[in-house]
C-alpha cells in the first residue's frame, strides 16, 4: 500500500453512481443520457513567458456539465494530474451538489495541467491571466463561475477576476466581480468562504454523531491533505474537542498521539508549502497512516485514495469525504462490509459551493453579510440536506452516496419534465 490505488477511471465511476441513482428514482432514459455527458468540453493551449525568458505552452480545460438549474459553477484545479476525464467527473459532481443543495447553479470544473509548486508567483499570475483570456466568453458572471480547488486559492481568483474585468468595456467592469467566487475579502470575497467546505464537512460529522448518540469531545481524527479543506477541518474539529492525531500531504505523513495543534500546523504549512519538516510528531508511512486507530478519517486531498487495501486497513468509524472522489468503488464495498460509514463527497463538501453562492449573491446586491449570517445560513442548509440524504438512504435502503445522487436527480428530473427538450 506504499503507493496510491491505481486504475481509476473517475468519470466511469461517476457514471456508475449516476446509473444506480437513476434506477432508484426512475429517471427517464433521455434525462439519464443527457446527464451522462457534459454539455461542453473546452480545451485551450496557451503560451506563457517564464521568468527565465523562455516560453511554455500550457494546456487548460473548462468542462461545463450542465446548466439547467443555473449558470455553470465549479472549481479550477492546478495540478500535474489534471485530465479531461477527471474534470468531466468533477464537473458532473458539481451539478449533483448544486441540485442537491437547492442552489441555482449548474456544474463545471476546469484546470491547468502543471505543478504550481514549480512556478514562481509571477509565473502563476501570468498563467492565470493568460488562461482567463484564452477562456474568453466561455466564462462569465451569469454564465460560468469558477472558484478555488486543488492548487488554486483566493489570490488566483482575484487575478482571474481582474483579468476578466479588463476584457469588457469600462462601463461594465464592476459588474464582472461575480465571475469568480472564493475571492479575498478585500476584492469582494465573502466572510466564511475560506473555511466553508470544511465547515460543511464538520456540520455533517456533528449531525452523524448526534444520530449515533456519540459525544465528539475527546474523539480523534486523521486528515489526509492539509490544504484549505484539511487544515480548516482540523481547526474546526479541534474547537469541538476532536484531536487530529495524524496528517498527510503530498510530501508524507505525520503521527502525533497527543494530537497536533492545528493552528500551528496550518501556519507552518502556509509558510512552508507542506507539512514536511514540521517539528512535532513523527513520520509514518502511507500504509501506517491508513491503519491508525481513529474515530474519524477525513480525506481532503485528491481522488482515489481509499482503495481495497486502505479500506481493509482503516480503523475508523466514519469517513467524511472532504475531497471529491477519495473512496473508490472497491474501497467503498469493503468499507460497507466492515460497517465503516461514509458521508459522501457531494453532500459532505458542498459547503464550499454553498458559501460561493452566498458570495455571488452578496456581489450581485452589493452587500456584505457578517460571519454569523453566513455561518447560520450554511448550517441550516447543511443540516437540512444531511437529514434528507440519510432519510432517503434509510427509506430506500440506498447508500448515502446513491441517496445524495438520487435527490439531486429528482430536482433535475422535475425541471426537465416541466421544461421539455428544446425545440
Ligand atoms: P489544496 O490545494 O488547498 O490542498 C490539497 C492538499 O492535498 C495539499 O495538502 C496537498 O499536499 C495534498 N495532496 C495532494 N496530492 C496528494 C497525494 N497524492 N497524497 C496526499 N496528499 C496530497 O486543495 P483543497 O481546496 O483543500 O481541496 C482538497 C480536496 O477538496 C479536493 O478533492 C477538492 O476537489 C475538494 N474540495 C475543495 C473545495 C474548496 O472549496 N476548496 C470544495 C469542495 C471540494
Short mmCIF file of C-alpha atoms and ligand atoms in Angstrom, two decimals:
data_model
loop_
_atom_site.label_atom_id
_atom_site.label_comp_id
_atom_site.label_asym_id
_atom_site.label_seq_id
_atom_site.Cartn_x
_atom_site.Cartn_y
_atom_site.Cartn_z
CA UNK A 1 0.00 0.00 0.00
CA UNK A 2 3.03 2.24 -0.23
CA UNK A 3 1.58 3.69 -3.40
CA UNK A 4 -1.85 5.05 -4.17
CA UNK A 5 -4.53 2.78 -5.67
CA UNK A 6 -4.22 2.55 -9.44
CA UNK A 7 -6.52 2.11 -12.42
CA UNK A 8 -9.13 4.65 -11.54
CA UNK A 9 -11.44 5.80 -14.27
CA UNK A 10 -13.04 8.57 -12.28
CA UNK A 11 -15.59 9.57 -14.91
CA UNK A 12 -16.74 5.95 -15.39
CA UNK A 13 -17.13 5.63 -11.64
CA UNK A 14 -19.32 8.74 -11.52
CA UNK A 15 -21.36 7.43 -14.45
CA UNK A 16 -21.86 4.22 -12.47
CA UNK A 17 -23.23 6.16 -9.49
CA UNK A 18 -25.48 8.11 -11.85
CA UNK A 19 -26.88 4.86 -13.28
CA UNK A 20 -27.54 3.43 -9.82
CA UNK A 21 -29.28 6.60 -8.65
CA UNK A 22 -31.23 6.88 -11.92
CA UNK A 23 -32.71 3.44 -11.24
CA UNK A 24 -33.62 4.46 -7.71
CA UNK A 25 -35.67 7.46 -8.89
CA UNK A 26 -36.91 6.04 -12.21
CA UNK A 27 -35.13 8.74 -14.13
CA UNK A 28 -36.38 8.85 -17.74
CA UNK A 29 -33.78 7.38 -20.07
CA UNK A 30 -33.37 10.56 -22.11
CA UNK A 31 -32.59 12.58 -18.96
CA UNK A 32 -30.05 9.99 -17.83
CA UNK A 33 -28.48 10.14 -21.28
CA UNK A 34 -28.26 13.93 -21.22
CA UNK A 35 -26.68 13.89 -17.75
CA UNK A 36 -24.22 11.13 -18.59
CA UNK A 37 -22.06 13.54 -20.64
CA UNK A 38 -21.00 17.15 -20.15
CA UNK A 39 -22.55 19.79 -22.40
CA UNK A 40 -19.28 21.44 -23.35
CA UNK A 41 -15.64 20.35 -23.15
CA UNK A 42 -13.33 23.31 -23.72
CA UNK A 43 -9.60 22.77 -24.14
CA UNK A 44 -7.18 25.64 -24.68
CA UNK A 45 -3.43 25.66 -25.24
CA UNK A 46 -1.84 28.97 -24.39
CA UNK A 47 1.73 30.34 -24.20
CA UNK A 48 3.21 32.00 -21.13
CA UNK A 49 6.52 33.82 -20.79
CA UNK A 50 8.50 32.20 -17.94
CA UNK A 51 10.89 34.01 -15.59
CA UNK A 52 13.95 32.70 -17.43
CA UNK A 53 12.77 34.26 -20.70
CA UNK A 54 11.58 31.00 -22.25
CA UNK A 55 8.00 30.41 -23.41
CA UNK A 56 5.99 27.46 -22.18
CA UNK A 57 2.71 26.28 -23.64
CA UNK A 58 0.12 25.17 -21.06
CA UNK A 59 -2.99 23.07 -21.52
CA UNK A 60 -6.13 24.39 -19.82
CA UNK A 61 -9.60 22.93 -19.54
CA UNK A 62 -13.10 24.01 -18.69
CA UNK A 63 -15.75 21.31 -18.62
CA UNK A 64 -19.35 22.53 -18.45
CA UNK A 65 -21.51 19.63 -17.41
CA UNK A 66 -24.98 21.09 -17.04
CA UNK A 67 -26.68 24.50 -16.72
CA UNK A 68 -30.34 23.56 -16.45
CA UNK A 69 -30.75 24.98 -12.95
CA UNK A 70 -28.44 27.99 -13.33
CA UNK A 71 -25.01 29.17 -14.52
CA UNK A 72 -22.20 26.61 -14.68
CA UNK A 73 -20.29 26.59 -11.39
CA UNK A 74 -17.16 24.81 -10.23
CA UNK A 75 -13.53 24.97 -9.21
CA UNK A 76 -10.31 25.44 -11.11
CA UNK A 77 -7.54 22.99 -10.34
CA UNK A 78 -3.81 23.50 -10.92
CA UNK A 79 -2.22 20.07 -10.69
CA UNK A 80 0.08 17.91 -12.76
CA UNK A 81 -2.55 15.16 -12.91
CA UNK A 82 -5.33 17.34 -14.36
CA UNK A 83 -7.02 15.37 -17.15
CA UNK A 84 -10.11 15.66 -19.30
CA UNK A 85 -11.74 12.58 -17.80
CA UNK A 86 -11.19 13.58 -14.19
CA UNK A 87 -12.57 17.05 -14.86
CA UNK A 88 -15.63 15.54 -16.54
CA UNK A 89 -16.25 13.57 -13.36
CA UNK A 90 -15.69 16.59 -11.12
CA UNK A 91 -17.92 18.81 -13.30
CA UNK A 92 -20.76 16.29 -13.10
CA UNK A 93 -20.38 16.17 -9.32
CA UNK A 94 -20.84 19.94 -9.21
CA UNK A 95 -24.19 19.52 -11.00
CA UNK A 96 -25.28 17.00 -8.35
CA UNK A 97 -24.05 19.15 -5.45
CA UNK A 98 -25.88 22.28 -6.58
CA UNK A 99 -29.07 20.36 -7.35
CA UNK A 100 -28.87 18.54 -4.01
CA UNK A 101 -28.29 21.75 -2.02
CA UNK A 102 -31.01 23.67 -3.87
CA UNK A 103 -28.50 26.17 -5.24
CA UNK A 104 -29.47 27.78 -8.57
CA UNK A 105 -26.26 26.79 -10.33
CA UNK A 106 -25.20 24.05 -12.69
CA UNK A 107 -21.93 22.12 -12.73
CA UNK A 108 -18.50 22.76 -14.21
CA UNK A 109 -14.84 22.17 -13.45
CA UNK A 110 -11.61 23.30 -15.01
CA UNK A 111 -7.91 23.45 -14.56
CA UNK A 112 -4.44 23.69 -15.94
CA UNK A 113 -2.15 20.69 -16.22
CA UNK A 114 1.01 21.70 -14.34
CA UNK A 115 2.62 21.57 -10.93
CA UNK A 116 2.01 25.02 -9.42
CA UNK A 117 4.76 24.41 -6.85
CA UNK A 118 7.32 24.59 -9.64
CA UNK A 119 6.23 28.07 -10.74
CA UNK A 120 7.04 31.46 -9.21
CA UNK A 121 4.21 33.72 -8.05
CA UNK A 122 4.76 35.92 -11.12
CA UNK A 123 4.56 32.91 -13.42
CA UNK A 124 1.38 31.69 -11.70
CA UNK A 125 -0.17 35.12 -12.20
CA UNK A 126 0.74 35.16 -15.88
CA UNK A 127 -0.62 31.61 -16.34
CA UNK A 128 -3.89 32.60 -14.65
CA UNK A 129 -4.26 35.77 -16.69
CA UNK A 130 -3.48 34.07 -19.99
CA UNK A 131 -5.74 31.11 -19.17
CA UNK A 132 -8.59 33.50 -18.33
CA UNK A 133 -8.02 35.31 -21.61
CA UNK A 134 -7.97 32.02 -23.51
CA UNK A 135 -11.29 31.00 -21.93
CA UNK A 136 -12.76 34.34 -23.05
CA UNK A 137 -16.55 34.35 -23.12
CA UNK A 138 -16.70 30.72 -22.07
CA UNK A 139 -16.90 32.06 -18.52
CA UNK A 140 -18.95 34.96 -17.16
CA UNK A 141 -20.83 36.13 -14.04
CA UNK A 142 -24.15 34.77 -15.28
CA UNK A 143 -22.75 32.00 -17.43
CA UNK A 144 -19.89 30.06 -15.81
CA UNK A 145 -18.38 30.99 -12.46
CA UNK A 146 -15.07 29.39 -11.37
CA UNK A 147 -13.85 29.01 -7.76
CA UNK A 148 -10.73 27.66 -6.00
CA UNK A 149 -9.85 23.97 -5.94
CA UNK A 150 -6.62 21.99 -5.51
CA UNK A 151 -3.61 24.19 -6.27
CA UNK A 152 -5.59 27.43 -6.55
CA UNK A 153 -6.73 29.87 -3.87
CA UNK A 154 -8.30 33.27 -3.23
CA UNK A 155 -5.32 35.03 -4.83
CA UNK A 156 -5.77 33.02 -8.04
CA UNK A 157 -9.45 34.01 -8.13
CA UNK A 158 -8.61 37.69 -7.76
CA UNK A 159 -6.17 37.52 -10.70
CA UNK A 160 -8.86 35.80 -12.75
CA UNK A 161 -11.49 38.40 -11.81
CA UNK A 162 -9.17 41.30 -12.59
CA UNK A 163 -8.24 39.85 -15.98
CA UNK A 164 -11.83 39.16 -16.91
CA UNK A 165 -12.92 42.66 -15.81
CA UNK A 166 -10.36 44.17 -18.13
CA UNK A 167 -11.69 42.33 -21.17
CA UNK A 168 -15.10 44.08 -21.06
CA UNK A 169 -15.89 47.74 -21.68
CA UNK A 170 -15.18 50.21 -18.84
CA UNK A 171 -18.86 50.73 -18.14
CA UNK A 172 -19.38 47.03 -17.38
CA UNK A 173 -16.19 46.39 -15.49
CA UNK A 174 -17.50 46.29 -11.92
CA UNK A 175 -20.47 44.12 -12.78
CA UNK A 176 -17.99 41.33 -13.53
CA UNK A 177 -16.97 40.87 -9.89
CA UNK A 178 -19.24 37.81 -9.75
CA UNK A 179 -17.27 36.00 -12.46
CA UNK A 180 -15.49 34.05 -9.71
CA UNK A 181 -16.16 33.18 -6.08
CA UNK A 182 -13.69 32.33 -3.34
CA UNK A 183 -12.04 35.74 -3.69
CA UNK A 184 -10.13 37.55 -0.95
CA UNK A 185 -12.26 39.73 1.33
CA UNK A 186 -10.63 42.90 0.02
CA UNK A 187 -11.61 42.01 -3.55
CA UNK A 188 -15.22 41.04 -2.97
CA UNK A 189 -15.00 37.67 -1.24
CA UNK A 190 -17.38 36.51 1.49
CA UNK A 191 -16.66 36.06 5.15
CA UNK A 192 -16.72 32.37 5.95
CA UNK A 193 -15.88 31.21 2.38
CA UNK A 194 -12.38 30.03 3.14
CA UNK A 195 -13.48 27.60 5.83
CA UNK A 196 -16.85 26.86 4.21
CA UNK A 197 -16.05 23.47 2.71
CA UNK A 198 -14.54 22.20 5.95
CA UNK A 199 -17.36 23.80 7.92
CA UNK A 200 -19.86 21.83 5.86
CA UNK A 201 -17.92 18.62 6.48
CA UNK A 202 -17.95 19.34 10.22
CA UNK A 203 -21.70 20.06 10.25
CA UNK A 204 -22.22 16.61 8.72
CA UNK A 205 -19.95 15.00 11.32
CA UNK A 206 -21.85 16.73 14.12
CA UNK A 207 -25.20 15.50 12.78
CA UNK A 208 -23.80 11.99 12.34
CA UNK A 209 -22.55 11.97 15.94
CA UNK A 210 -25.95 13.17 17.20
CA UNK A 211 -27.67 10.34 15.31
CA UNK A 212 -25.31 7.83 16.90
CA UNK A 213 -25.63 9.39 20.34
CA UNK A 214 -21.86 9.96 20.43
CA UNK A 215 -20.13 12.87 22.12
CA UNK A 216 -17.44 14.31 19.84
CA UNK A 217 -15.41 15.73 22.71
CA UNK A 218 -12.35 13.55 23.31
CA UNK A 219 -12.54 11.78 19.92
CA UNK A 220 -9.73 11.59 17.38
CA UNK A 221 -9.43 12.20 13.67
CA UNK A 222 -6.87 11.69 10.92
CA UNK A 223 -6.71 14.06 7.97
CA UNK A 224 -5.23 13.41 4.54
CA UNK A 225 -4.41 16.67 2.72
CA UNK A 226 -3.62 19.74 4.78
CA UNK A 227 -4.61 22.50 2.36
CA UNK A 228 -7.77 24.57 2.51
CA UNK A 229 -10.20 21.76 3.36
CA UNK A 230 -7.95 19.57 5.52
CA UNK A 231 -6.47 22.32 7.68
CA UNK A 232 -9.81 24.03 8.28
CA UNK A 233 -11.45 20.71 9.14
CA UNK A 234 -8.74 20.06 11.75
CA UNK A 235 -9.17 23.58 13.15
CA UNK A 236 -12.96 23.34 13.38
CA UNK A 237 -12.93 19.85 14.88
CA UNK A 238 -10.38 20.99 17.42
CA UNK A 239 -12.93 23.52 18.67
CA UNK A 240 -15.31 20.60 19.28
CA UNK A 241 -12.68 18.72 21.26
CA UNK A 242 -11.67 16.32 18.48
CA UNK A 243 -7.92 15.96 18.24
CA UNK A 244 -6.09 15.46 14.98
CA UNK A 245 -3.61 12.66 15.64
CA UNK A 246 -2.27 12.19 12.11
CA UNK A 247 -1.99 14.25 8.97
CA UNK A 248 -0.61 13.69 5.50
CA UNK A 249 0.03 15.56 2.29
CA UNK A 250 1.93 15.14 -0.99
CA UNK A 251 5.22 15.05 0.96
CA UNK A 252 4.38 12.36 3.53
CA UNK A 253 2.56 11.55 6.78
CA UNK A 254 2.98 12.59 10.43
CA UNK A 255 1.59 10.95 13.56
CA UNK A 256 1.24 12.52 16.99
CA UNK A 257 -0.82 10.50 19.51
CA UNK A 258 -1.08 13.63 21.70
CA UNK A 259 -2.82 15.49 18.86
CA UNK A 260 -1.41 18.26 16.68
CA UNK A 261 -2.01 21.92 17.33
CA UNK A 262 -3.90 22.62 14.07
CA UNK A 263 -3.28 26.39 14.27
CA UNK A 264 0.46 25.95 14.44
CA UNK A 265 0.49 23.25 11.78
CA UNK A 266 -1.70 25.32 9.42
CA UNK A 267 0.58 28.29 9.98
CA UNK A 268 3.63 26.14 9.23
CA UNK A 269 2.06 24.83 6.00
CA UNK A 270 1.15 28.37 4.94
CA UNK A 271 4.77 29.41 5.24
CA UNK A 272 6.50 26.24 4.05
CA UNK A 273 4.04 24.85 1.48
CA UNK A 274 3.72 21.41 3.12
CA UNK A 275 3.90 19.51 6.42
CA UNK A 276 7.45 18.31 5.63
CA UNK A 277 9.91 19.24 8.36
CA UNK A 278 7.26 20.14 10.96
CA UNK A 279 8.84 19.76 14.37
CA UNK A 280 6.12 17.84 16.24
CA UNK A 281 5.04 14.22 15.73
CA UNK A 282 6.92 11.52 13.93
CA UNK A 283 6.93 10.42 10.32
CA UNK A 284 4.88 7.37 9.38
CA UNK A 285 4.42 5.62 6.05
CA UNK A 286 1.26 5.99 4.00
CA UNK A 287 0.46 2.42 4.98
CA UNK A 288 0.82 3.15 8.69
CA UNK A 289 -1.28 6.30 8.35
CA UNK A 290 -4.17 4.32 6.89
CA UNK A 291 -4.04 1.68 9.62
CA UNK A 292 -4.08 4.05 12.62
CA UNK A 293 -6.87 3.67 15.15
CA UNK A 294 -9.04 6.79 14.89
CA UNK A 295 -12.69 7.76 15.20
CA UNK A 296 -13.00 9.88 12.05
CA UNK A 297 -10.96 9.89 8.87
CA UNK A 298 -11.19 12.97 6.67
CA UNK A 299 -9.78 12.57 3.17
CA UNK A 300 -9.11 16.14 2.00
CA UNK A 301 -6.52 15.68 -0.75
CA UNK A 302 -7.41 14.22 -4.13
CA UNK A 303 -9.50 11.41 -5.60
CA UNK A 304 -8.82 7.67 -5.48
CA UNK A 305 -7.04 7.46 -2.15
CA UNK A 306 -9.06 4.72 -0.46
CA UNK A 307 -8.99 1.50 -2.47
CA UNK A 308 -9.28 -2.11 -1.34
CA UNK A 309 -6.09 -2.12 0.73
CA UNK A 310 -6.75 1.16 2.51
CA UNK A 311 -10.37 0.19 3.18
CA UNK A 312 -9.20 -3.10 4.69
CA UNK A 313 -6.60 -1.36 6.83
CA UNK A 314 -8.65 1.61 8.08
CA UNK A 315 -9.64 1.53 11.73
CA UNK A 316 -12.10 4.41 11.80
CA UNK A 317 -15.83 4.58 12.45
CA UNK A 318 -16.57 7.29 9.93
CA UNK A 319 -15.12 8.68 6.73
CA UNK A 320 -16.27 12.21 5.92
CA UNK A 321 -15.27 12.98 2.34
CA UNK A 322 -13.82 16.48 2.23
CA UNK A 323 -12.14 15.62 -1.07
CA UNK A 324 -14.04 14.71 -4.22
CA UNK A 325 -13.97 11.01 -5.03
CA UNK A 326 -11.43 9.90 -2.40
CA UNK A 327 -13.01 6.46 -1.89
CA UNK A 328 -13.07 4.27 -4.98
CA UNK A 329 -15.87 1.68 -5.52
CA UNK A 330 -13.68 -1.26 -4.46
CA UNK A 331 -12.80 0.56 -1.27
CA UNK A 332 -16.41 1.53 -0.67
CA UNK A 333 -17.63 -2.07 -0.95
CA UNK A 334 -15.12 -3.17 1.69
CA UNK A 335 -15.97 -0.26 3.98
CA UNK A 336 -19.65 -1.18 3.75
CA UNK A 337 -18.89 -4.80 4.67
CA UNK A 338 -16.81 -3.64 7.60
CA UNK A 339 -19.51 -1.24 8.81
CA UNK A 340 -17.39 1.89 8.33
CA UNK A 341 -19.76 4.67 7.37
CA UNK A 342 -19.08 7.20 4.62
CA UNK A 343 -20.56 10.68 4.38
CA UNK A 344 -20.27 11.13 0.62
CA UNK A 345 -18.48 13.99 -1.10
CA UNK A 346 -21.46 15.51 -2.91
CA UNK A 347 -23.05 16.06 0.49
CA UNK A 348 -20.07 16.47 2.81
CA UNK A 349 -18.06 19.03 0.83
CA UNK A 350 -20.95 21.03 -0.61
CA UNK A 351 -20.44 23.79 1.97
CA UNK A 352 -17.88 25.31 -0.39
CA UNK A 353 -20.25 25.87 -3.27
CA UNK A 354 -22.98 26.93 -0.86
CA UNK A 355 -20.95 29.84 0.50
CA UNK A 356 -19.71 30.55 -3.04
CA UNK A 357 -23.38 31.07 -3.88
CA UNK A 358 -23.72 33.41 -0.88
CA UNK A 359 -20.68 35.35 -2.13
CA UNK A 360 -22.22 35.60 -5.60
CA UNK A 361 -25.50 36.96 -4.14
CA UNK A 362 -23.64 39.48 -1.98
CA UNK A 363 -21.71 40.69 -5.04
CA UNK A 364 -24.90 40.93 -7.05
CA UNK A 365 -26.63 43.01 -4.37
CA UNK A 366 -23.52 44.97 -3.36
CA UNK A 367 -23.90 43.67 0.17
CA UNK A 368 -21.54 42.34 2.81
CA UNK A 369 -23.02 39.80 5.20
CA UNK A 370 -21.47 39.30 8.59
CA UNK A 371 -19.91 35.97 9.50
CA UNK A 372 -22.77 34.96 11.81
CA UNK A 373 -25.24 35.35 8.96
CA UNK A 374 -23.12 33.32 6.52
CA UNK A 375 -22.45 30.62 9.09
CA UNK A 376 -26.10 30.36 10.14
CA UNK A 377 -27.33 30.11 6.53
CA UNK A 378 -24.71 27.45 5.75
CA UNK A 379 -25.52 25.42 8.85
CA UNK A 380 -29.24 25.45 8.07
CA UNK A 381 -28.68 24.12 4.54
CA UNK A 382 -26.09 21.53 5.55
CA UNK A 383 -28.15 20.12 8.43
CA UNK A 384 -31.33 20.01 6.37
CA UNK A 385 -29.61 18.32 3.43
CA UNK A 386 -27.74 15.85 5.65
CA UNK A 387 -31.05 14.61 7.08
CA UNK A 388 -32.77 14.49 3.68
CA UNK A 389 -29.94 12.31 2.34
CA UNK A 390 -29.77 9.98 5.33
CA UNK A 391 -33.58 9.80 5.49
CA UNK A 392 -33.82 8.68 1.85
CA UNK A 393 -30.93 6.25 2.32
CA UNK A 394 -32.82 4.57 5.16
CA UNK A 395 -36.20 4.69 3.44
CA UNK A 396 -35.00 3.18 0.15
CA UNK A 397 -32.12 1.12 1.53
CA UNK A 398 -29.55 3.03 -0.52
CA UNK A 399 -26.01 4.02 0.37
CA UNK A 400 -25.83 7.68 1.43
CA UNK A 401 -23.88 8.35 -1.79
CA UNK A 402 -26.58 6.99 -4.07
CA UNK A 403 -29.25 8.69 -1.93
CA UNK A 404 -27.48 12.05 -2.39
CA UNK A 405 -27.30 11.49 -6.14
CA UNK A 406 -30.95 10.42 -6.17
CA UNK A 407 -32.10 13.65 -4.51
CA UNK A 408 -30.06 15.68 -6.97
CA UNK A 409 -31.54 13.74 -9.88
CA UNK A 410 -35.08 14.29 -8.58
CA UNK A 411 -34.55 18.05 -8.76
CA UNK A 412 -33.10 17.86 -12.27
CA UNK A 413 -35.78 15.42 -13.43
CA UNK A 414 -38.59 17.74 -12.33
CA UNK A 415 -37.03 20.67 -14.18
CA UNK A 416 -36.51 18.59 -17.34
CA UNK A 417 -40.13 17.30 -17.10
CA UNK A 418 -41.50 20.82 -16.85
CA UNK A 419 -39.29 22.39 -19.49
CA UNK A 420 -39.04 19.62 -22.05
CA UNK A 421 -36.28 19.37 -24.60
CA UNK A 422 -35.68 22.31 -26.94
CA UNK A 423 -37.00 22.91 -29.61
P1 LIG B 1 -5.46 22.43 -1.56
O1 LIG B 1 -4.65 22.58 -2.78
O2 LIG B 1 -5.65 23.59 -0.66
O3 LIG B 1 -4.90 21.21 -0.68
C1 LIG B 1 -4.69 19.94 -1.24
C2 LIG B 1 -3.92 19.10 -0.24
O4 LIG B 1 -3.83 17.76 -0.73
C3 LIG B 1 -2.49 19.57 -0.01
O5 LIG B 1 -2.18 19.45 1.37
C4 LIG B 1 -1.67 18.60 -0.83
O6 LIG B 1 -0.36 18.43 -0.35
C5 LIG B 1 -2.47 17.32 -0.63
N1 LIG B 1 -2.21 16.32 -1.66
C6 LIG B 1 -2.17 16.47 -3.00
N2 LIG B 1 -1.88 15.31 -3.59
C7 LIG B 1 -1.74 14.39 -2.60
C8 LIG B 1 -1.43 13.00 -2.57
N3 LIG B 1 -1.21 12.33 -3.70
N4 LIG B 1 -1.38 12.37 -1.36
C9 LIG B 1 -1.60 13.05 -0.22
N5 LIG B 1 -1.90 14.37 -0.20
C10 LIG B 1 -1.95 15.03 -1.36
O7 LIG B 1 -6.89 21.88 -2.08
P2 LIG B 1 -8.30 21.96 -1.34
O8 LIG B 1 -9.02 23.13 -1.88
O9 LIG B 1 -8.14 21.80 0.13
O10 LIG B 1 -9.02 20.68 -1.95
C11 LIG B 1 -8.86 19.37 -1.39
C12 LIG B 1 -9.99 18.46 -1.88
O11 LIG B 1 -11.25 19.03 -1.50
C13 LIG B 1 -10.07 18.27 -3.39
O12 LIG B 1 -10.54 16.98 -3.67
C14 LIG B 1 -11.12 19.29 -3.82
O13 LIG B 1 -11.73 18.98 -5.05
C15 LIG B 1 -12.07 19.18 -2.66
N6 LIG B 1 -12.95 20.34 -2.50
C16 LIG B 1 -12.45 21.58 -2.28
C17 LIG B 1 -13.29 22.65 -2.13
C18 LIG B 1 -12.80 24.04 -1.82
O14 LIG B 1 -13.64 24.89 -1.51
N7 LIG B 1 -11.52 24.32 -1.84
C19 LIG B 1 -14.69 22.45 -2.23
C20 LIG B 1 -15.17 21.18 -2.43
C21 LIG B 1 -14.30 20.12 -2.55
#
